[in-house]
Coordinates of C-alpha atoms in Angstrom, one line a residue:
X1 CA -2.7 157.4 3.5
X2 CA -5.7 156.7 1.0
X3 CA -7.4 159.7 -0.7
X4 CA -11.0 160.3 0.4
X5 CA -13.5 158.1 -1.4
X6 CA -16.2 159.4 -3.6
X7 CA -18.7 159.0 -0.8
X8 CA -16.6 161.1 1.6
X9 CA -16.2 163.8 -1.0
X10 CA -20.0 163.8 -1.5
X11 CA -20.5 164.1 2.3
X12 CA -18.1 167.1 2.5
X13 CA -19.9 168.7 -0.4
X14 CA -23.3 168.4 1.3
X15 CA -22.1 169.6 4.6
X16 CA -20.6 172.7 3.0
X17 CA -24.3 173.8 2.5
X18 CA -24.9 173.9 6.3
X19 CA -24.8 177.4 7.7
X20 CA -22.8 179.0 10.3
X21 CA -20.9 177.4 13.1
X22 CA -22.8 174.1 12.4
X23 CA -21.1 174.0 9.0
X24 CA -17.7 174.6 10.5
X25 CA -18.0 172.0 13.3
X26 CA -19.6 169.3 11.3
X27 CA -17.4 169.7 8.3
X28 CA -14.3 169.5 10.5
X29 CA -15.8 166.4 12.1
X30 CA -16.3 164.7 8.7
X31 CA -12.9 165.9 7.6
X32 CA -11.4 164.1 10.6
X33 CA -13.5 161.0 9.7
X34 CA -12.1 161.2 6.2
X35 CA -8.5 161.2 7.5
X36 CA -9.2 158.6 10.0
X37 CA -10.7 156.2 7.4
X38 CA -7.6 156.5 5.2
X39 CA -5.3 156.0 8.3
X40 CA -7.3 153.0 9.3
X41 CA -6.7 151.5 5.8
X42 CA -2.9 151.8 6.3
X43 CA -2.9 150.3 9.8
X44 CA -3.9 151.0 13.4
X45 CA -0.6 152.6 14.3
X46 CA -1.3 155.3 11.7
X47 CA -4.8 155.8 12.9
X48 CA -3.5 156.1 16.5
X49 CA -0.9 158.8 15.5
X50 CA -3.6 160.7 13.6
X51 CA -6.1 160.6 16.4
X52 CA -3.7 161.7 19.0
X53 CA -2.3 164.5 16.8
X54 CA -5.9 165.8 16.2
X55 CA -6.9 165.6 19.8
X56 CA -10.0 163.5 19.3
X57 CA -11.3 162.3 22.6
X58 CA -9.0 164.6 24.6
X59 CA -6.5 161.7 25.4
X60 CA -5.5 158.4 24.2
X61 CA -7.0 157.2 20.9
X62 CA -9.7 154.6 21.2
X63 CA -8.5 151.0 20.6
X64 CA -8.6 149.8 17.0
X65 CA -11.4 147.3 16.1
X66 CA -10.4 143.8 16.6
X67 CA -10.1 141.3 13.7
X68 CA -13.2 139.6 15.0
X69 CA -15.2 142.6 15.7
X70 CA -14.7 142.5 19.5
X71 CA -17.5 143.2 22.0
X72 CA -16.0 146.3 23.5
X73 CA -15.2 148.1 20.3
X74 CA -18.3 148.4 18.1
X75 CA -17.0 150.9 15.6
X76 CA -15.8 149.6 12.2
X77 CA -14.1 151.7 9.6
X78 CA -15.1 149.1 7.0
X79 CA -18.9 149.4 7.7
X80 CA -19.2 152.9 9.1
X81 CA -21.4 151.3 11.8
X82 CA -21.2 151.6 15.6
X83 CA -23.5 150.6 18.6
X84 CA -26.1 153.4 18.4
X85 CA -28.6 152.9 15.7
X86 CA -28.4 155.0 12.6
X87 CA -31.8 156.7 13.5
X88 CA -30.7 157.8 17.0
X89 CA -30.1 161.5 17.6
X90 CA -26.7 163.0 18.0
X91 CA -25.7 162.8 21.7
X92 CA -23.1 164.9 23.6
X93 CA -22.2 161.8 25.6
X94 CA -20.9 160.1 22.4
X95 CA -17.2 160.3 21.6
X96 CA -16.2 162.6 18.6
X97 CA -15.3 159.4 16.7
X98 CA -18.8 158.1 17.2
X99 CA -20.6 161.3 16.3
X100 CA -18.4 161.5 13.1
X101 CA -19.4 158.0 12.1
X102 CA -23.1 158.7 12.8
X103 CA -23.0 161.8 10.6
X104 CA -21.4 159.9 7.7
X105 CA -24.0 157.2 8.2
X106 CA -26.9 159.7 8.1
X107 CA -25.5 161.0 4.8
X108 CA -25.6 157.5 3.2
X109 CA -28.5 156.4 1.2
X110 CA -30.4 153.2 2.6
X111 CA -28.8 151.2 -0.4
X112 CA -25.4 152.4 0.6
X113 CA -25.9 151.4 4.2
X114 CA -27.0 148.0 3.2
X115 CA -24.1 147.5 0.9
X116 CA -21.8 148.6 3.6
X117 CA -23.3 146.3 6.0
X118 CA -23.1 143.4 3.6
X119 CA -19.5 144.1 3.0
X120 CA -18.8 144.1 6.6
X121 CA -20.5 140.7 7.1
X122 CA -18.6 139.3 4.1
X123 CA -15.2 140.6 5.4
X124 CA -16.0 139.0 8.8
X125 CA -16.9 135.7 7.2
X126 CA -13.8 135.7 5.1
X127 CA -11.6 136.5 8.2
X128 CA -13.2 133.4 9.9
X129 CA -12.0 131.1 7.2
X130 CA -8.4 131.9 8.0
X131 CA -9.0 130.0 11.2
X132 CA -8.6 126.7 9.2
X133 CA -5.3 125.2 8.9
X134 CA -3.9 121.7 7.8
X135 CA -2.2 118.9 9.7
X136 CA -0.2 116.7 7.3
X137 CA 0.6 113.1 8.3
X138 CA 3.4 111.3 6.4
X139 CA 4.7 112.2 2.9
X140 CA 2.5 112.9 -0.1
X141 CA 2.4 110.1 -2.7
X142 CA 2.4 107.3 0.0
X143 CA -0.3 105.1 1.3
X144 CA -0.1 106.6 4.8
X145 CA -0.4 110.2 3.8
X146 CA -3.3 112.1 5.3
X147 CA -4.4 115.8 5.5
X148 CA -6.5 116.7 8.4
X149 CA -8.3 120.1 8.6
X150 CA -8.3 121.9 11.9
X151 CA -10.2 125.0 13.1
X152 CA -8.5 127.0 15.8
X153 CA -6.3 124.0 16.5
X154 CA -9.2 121.6 16.8
X155 CA -9.5 118.7 14.2
X156 CA -12.8 119.0 12.2
X157 CA -14.3 117.0 9.4
X158 CA -14.2 118.7 5.9
X159 CA -17.3 116.6 5.0
X160 CA -19.4 117.6 8.0
X161 CA -18.0 120.4 10.1
X162 CA -17.2 123.3 7.7
X163 CA -20.3 125.2 6.7
X164 CA -21.5 125.0 3.0
X165 CA -22.3 128.7 2.9
X166 CA -19.8 131.3 3.8
X167 CA -22.3 134.3 4.2
X168 CA -25.8 134.9 5.4
X169 CA -27.1 135.5 1.9
X170 CA -25.8 132.1 0.7
X171 CA -24.2 133.7 -2.4
X172 CA -20.6 132.8 -1.4
X173 CA -19.8 129.0 -0.5
X174 CA -16.9 127.2 1.1
X175 CA -15.1 124.6 -1.0
X176 CA -12.3 122.3 0.1
X177 CA -9.4 121.8 -2.3
X178 CA -8.5 118.2 -2.7
X179 CA -6.4 118.3 -5.9
X180 CA -4.4 121.4 -7.0
X181 CA -4.5 122.3 -10.6
X182 CA -1.8 120.6 -13.0
X183 CA -1.2 117.6 -10.5
X184 CA -2.1 114.0 -11.1
X185 CA -2.6 112.4 -7.7
X186 CA -6.2 111.4 -7.1
X187 CA -6.7 112.9 -3.6
X188 CA -10.2 112.9 -2.0
X189 CA -11.9 113.3 1.2
X190 CA -12.1 109.9 2.8
X191 CA -15.7 109.1 3.6
X192 CA -15.0 106.0 5.7
X193 CA -12.3 107.4 8.1
X194 CA -13.0 109.3 11.3
X195 CA -13.0 113.1 10.7
X196 CA -12.8 112.3 6.9
X197 CA -9.2 113.3 6.2
X198 CA -8.0 113.9 2.6
X199 CA -6.0 110.9 1.3
X200 CA -5.0 109.6 -2.1
X201 CA -7.3 107.0 -3.6
X202 CA -6.1 103.5 -3.8
X203 CA -7.0 100.8 -6.3
X204 CA -5.7 97.2 -5.9
X205 CA -3.3 98.4 -3.3
X206 CA -1.7 101.1 -5.5
X207 CA -2.0 104.9 -5.4
X208 CA -4.2 106.3 -8.2
X209 CA -2.9 109.0 -10.6
X210 CA -5.0 110.4 -13.5
X211 CA -3.3 110.2 -16.8
X212 CA -2.3 113.1 -19.0
X213 CA -4.6 113.2 -22.1
X214 CA -3.1 115.4 -24.7
X215 CA -3.0 118.5 -24.6
X216 CA -3.8 118.4 -20.9
X217 CA -1.6 118.0 -17.9
X218 CA -3.2 116.7 -14.7
X219 CA -6.3 118.3 -13.5
X220 CA -7.4 121.5 -15.3
X221 CA -8.7 123.3 -12.2
X222 CA -8.4 123.3 -8.4
X223 CA -10.6 120.2 -7.8
X224 CA -12.3 119.6 -4.6
X225 CA -15.7 119.3 -2.9
X226 CA -18.5 121.3 -1.2
X227 CA -18.8 120.5 2.6
X228 CA -22.2 119.6 4.0
X229 CA -23.3 118.1 0.6
X230 CA -23.9 114.5 -0.4
X231 CA -25.0 112.9 -3.7
X232 CA -27.4 110.3 -2.3
X233 CA -27.0 106.9 -3.9
X234 CA -30.5 106.0 -2.8
X235 CA -32.0 108.7 -4.9
X236 CA -32.3 108.8 -8.7
X237 CA -32.3 112.2 -10.2
X238 CA -35.4 112.8 -12.4
X239 CA -33.5 114.4 -15.2
X240 CA -30.3 112.5 -15.3
X241 CA -32.2 109.2 -14.6
X242 CA -29.2 108.1 -12.5
X243 CA -28.5 107.7 -8.8
X244 CA -26.0 109.8 -6.8
X245 CA -22.4 108.6 -6.4
X246 CA -22.2 108.6 -2.6
X247 CA -19.7 111.6 -2.4
X248 CA -19.8 115.2 -1.6
X249 CA -20.5 117.4 -4.5
X250 CA -17.5 117.9 -6.8
X251 CA -16.2 121.4 -7.5
X252 CA -14.0 122.7 -10.3
X253 CA -12.5 126.1 -9.3
X254 CA -11.3 128.0 -12.3
X255 CA -9.3 130.9 -10.8
X256 CA -5.7 131.8 -11.6
X257 CA -4.0 130.7 -8.3
X258 CA -3.1 127.1 -7.7
X259 CA -4.4 125.8 -4.4
X260 CA -3.3 123.2 -2.0
X261 CA -4.8 120.0 -0.5
X262 CA -7.1 121.0 2.5
X263 CA -7.4 124.7 1.6
X264 CA -10.8 126.2 2.3
X265 CA -11.7 128.6 -0.4
X266 CA -14.6 131.0 -0.6
X267 CA -16.2 130.8 -4.1
X268 CA -19.0 131.9 -6.2
X269 CA -21.1 129.4 -8.2
X270 CA -21.2 129.8 -12.0
X271 CA -22.7 126.5 -13.5
X272 CA -22.8 122.8 -13.3
X273 CA -22.2 119.8 -15.6
X274 CA -23.7 116.4 -15.1
X275 CA -21.2 113.6 -15.7
X276 CA -22.6 110.1 -15.9
X277 CA -19.8 108.0 -14.5
X278 CA -20.5 104.2 -14.5
X279 CA -24.2 104.7 -14.3
X280 CA -24.1 107.3 -11.5
X281 CA -24.8 111.1 -11.5
X282 CA -21.6 112.9 -10.7
X283 CA -22.2 116.7 -10.6
X284 CA -19.2 119.0 -11.4
X285 CA -20.0 122.5 -10.1
X286 CA -18.0 125.2 -11.8
X287 CA -16.9 128.1 -9.4
X288 CA -14.4 130.8 -9.1
X289 CA -12.6 132.0 -6.0
X290 CA -14.2 135.3 -4.8
X291 CA -10.6 136.8 -4.5
X292 CA -9.7 136.1 -8.1
X293 CA -9.3 139.1 -10.3
X294 CA -11.9 137.7 -12.8
X295 CA -14.5 137.1 -10.1
X296 CA -16.4 140.5 -10.5
X297 CA -16.8 139.7 -14.1
X298 CA -17.9 136.1 -13.8
X299 CA -21.5 135.8 -12.6
X300 CA -23.0 133.0 -14.7
X301 CA -22.1 130.3 -17.2
X302 CA -22.1 132.5 -20.3
X303 CA -19.5 134.8 -18.6
X304 CA -17.1 131.9 -18.4
X305 CA -17.1 131.4 -22.1
X306 CA -16.9 135.1 -22.7
X307 CA -13.8 135.7 -20.5
X308 CA -12.3 132.1 -20.6
X309 CA -13.1 130.9 -24.1
X310 CA -12.6 127.2 -24.6
X311 CA -12.4 126.3 -20.8
X312 CA -15.9 124.7 -20.7
X313 CA -15.3 122.8 -23.9
X314 CA -11.9 121.5 -22.4
X315 CA -13.6 120.6 -19.2
X316 CA -16.2 118.6 -21.0
X317 CA -13.5 116.8 -23.0
X318 CA -11.3 116.1 -20.0
X319 CA -14.0 114.3 -18.1
X320 CA -15.1 112.3 -21.0
X321 CA -11.7 110.8 -21.9
X322 CA -9.6 110.9 -18.6
X323 CA -10.3 107.2 -17.9
X324 CA -9.6 105.9 -21.4
X325 CA -5.8 105.4 -20.8
X326 CA -6.7 103.1 -18.0
X327 CA -8.8 100.9 -20.2
X328 CA -12.2 102.4 -19.3
X329 CA -14.8 103.6 -21.8
X330 CA -15.5 107.1 -22.5
X331 CA -17.7 108.8 -19.9
X332 CA -21.0 110.4 -21.0
X333 CA -22.8 113.5 -19.9
X334 CA -26.4 114.3 -19.3
X335 CA -28.0 117.3 -21.1
X336 CA -25.8 116.5 -24.2
X337 CA -22.8 117.8 -22.3
X338 CA -24.3 121.3 -21.7
X339 CA -23.1 123.3 -18.7
X340 CA -26.2 124.4 -16.8
X341 CA -26.4 127.9 -15.5
X342 CA -25.9 129.2 -12.1
X343 CA -29.6 129.0 -11.0
X344 CA -29.6 125.3 -11.9
X345 CA -26.5 124.7 -10.1
X346 CA -27.7 126.3 -6.9
X347 CA -30.8 123.9 -6.9
X348 CA -28.5 121.0 -7.2
X349 CA -26.4 122.2 -4.3
X350 CA -29.4 122.9 -2.3
X351 CA -30.8 119.3 -3.0
X352 CA -27.3 117.7 -2.1
X353 CA -27.3 120.0 1.1
X354 CA -30.7 118.5 2.1
X355 CA -29.4 115.0 1.4
X356 CA -26.5 115.6 3.6
X357 CA -28.8 116.8 6.4
X358 CA -30.7 113.5 6.2
X359 CA -27.4 111.7 6.3
X360 CA -25.9 113.6 9.3
X361 CA -29.1 113.3 11.4
X362 CA -29.5 109.5 10.8
X363 CA -32.6 109.8 8.7
X364 CA -30.8 108.1 5.8
X365 CA -28.6 105.0 6.6
X366 CA -25.0 106.1 6.5
X367 CA -23.6 102.7 5.4
X368 CA -19.8 102.9 5.4
X369 CA -19.8 106.7 5.5
X370 CA -18.3 108.0 8.7
X371 CA -20.6 110.8 10.0
X372 CA -18.5 111.6 13.1
X373 CA -18.3 115.4 13.6
X374 CA -17.5 118.0 16.4
X375 CA -19.9 120.9 15.5
X376 CA -23.4 119.7 14.2
X377 CA -25.5 120.0 17.4
X378 CA -28.4 117.9 16.1
X379 CA -26.3 115.0 14.8
X380 CA -26.3 111.7 16.9
X381 CA -22.7 111.2 15.6
X382 CA -21.3 114.3 17.2
X383 CA -18.2 114.0 19.3
X384 CA -16.8 116.3 21.9
X385 CA -13.3 117.5 20.8
X386 CA -11.7 116.2 24.0
X387 CA -13.1 112.7 23.3
X388 CA -11.3 112.5 19.9
X389 CA -8.5 110.1 19.7
X390 CA -5.1 111.9 19.5
X391 CA -3.6 112.5 16.0
X392 CA 0.0 112.3 15.0
X393 CA 1.9 115.6 15.0
X394 CA 2.0 117.8 11.9
X395 CA 4.8 116.7 9.6
X396 CA 6.5 118.7 6.8
X397 CA 8.0 115.9 4.8
X398 CA 9.0 116.2 1.0
X399 CA 6.7 114.3 -1.2
X400 CA 7.8 110.8 -2.3
X401 CA 9.0 110.6 -5.8
X402 CA 6.4 109.3 -8.3
X403 CA 7.2 107.0 -11.3
X404 CA 8.2 108.9 -14.3
X405 CA 5.5 107.0 -16.3
X406 CA 2.9 109.3 -14.8
X407 CA 4.2 112.3 -16.9
X408 CA 3.3 110.3 -20.1
X409 CA 1.1 112.0 -22.6
X410 CA -1.7 109.9 -24.1
X411 CA -3.1 110.8 -27.4
X412 CA -6.9 110.0 -27.7
X413 CA -8.4 109.6 -31.1
X414 CA -11.3 112.0 -31.5
X415 CA -10.7 113.6 -28.2
X416 CA -11.2 117.2 -29.5
X417 CA -14.3 116.3 -31.6

């Protein structure tokens, strides 16, 4: 069982000032609340045993809150909220558990109540992301390989059906991992195929792999894309002076865990670089997984340099030189390679979200981009899930072996300049 939190100690201290039997009864109620909160943190079974032992409710313990915040059980230990409003008077018709929660809520400051409510909403949003799963078709490193994303067993488009924002405040975003860190296969969301599965890019009939440019190995980050964004090729950015690259926004996730293709991560935005790739604007948004140990310390681009020194410089270098081994010229950056801050990055994301909105509603011609989706109610390309063509069954097949030449290191003159 967890020890009482500082807030609960504060509540008990304040209640000790109440006189007479009110002091005794209310203090006992809050003490029970303290024990129940600790028990809830260790599991519903422990909470049930504690409730029964203490005689709360005079019988069976109330059911624990469901993972999705079920309709019948309004109380949440995470948020200290239940169905009556925080301003309603104590009622004898309420259960002891409800009265306990309401007392605790009255003792919180408005800021604490808002923080608690935000935490509850964030936890609910994070829990919903676990509903996403992947369906893998054929072996990785083959032309036939596809990774479809499903929600609650229904195939969805990672381009169109996964929300861009993961919370109401729009401070946490969803990203789709396409390429895990330290790997070389150039996987990407297929814009042209129905439901936009992830596949390996192909050039002249051959699978594409990025080369290892010393001292780097594969991709430096979990590389992926923001859903419901689009870099409009019909629009020239006023500062980069180049059109969009006709793709979802690219994302570099710099956390410590290696992801997997099709993973839906919740991330916070830190900054953005503007790569100029073959006369197109190709934004690279720098983010970190909200569950990463460093996430609380990283809130803007300057924090990245403070806590991860050298990473932004290496990121700039990697994007400049990674095509040179394939005979391409060095890439260039807008803004002299500067990584713009969080506020600038959020503006870029908003603009690309608006461009996607025009695409999905048919206001901008889609060209060869498949806009088929199953959730966007105002999209003319929406398809009912039962109208989707059947997909092959999920296949767990070992990846095909790749040519050993992919592991070669290339030494680029002046790469570290």
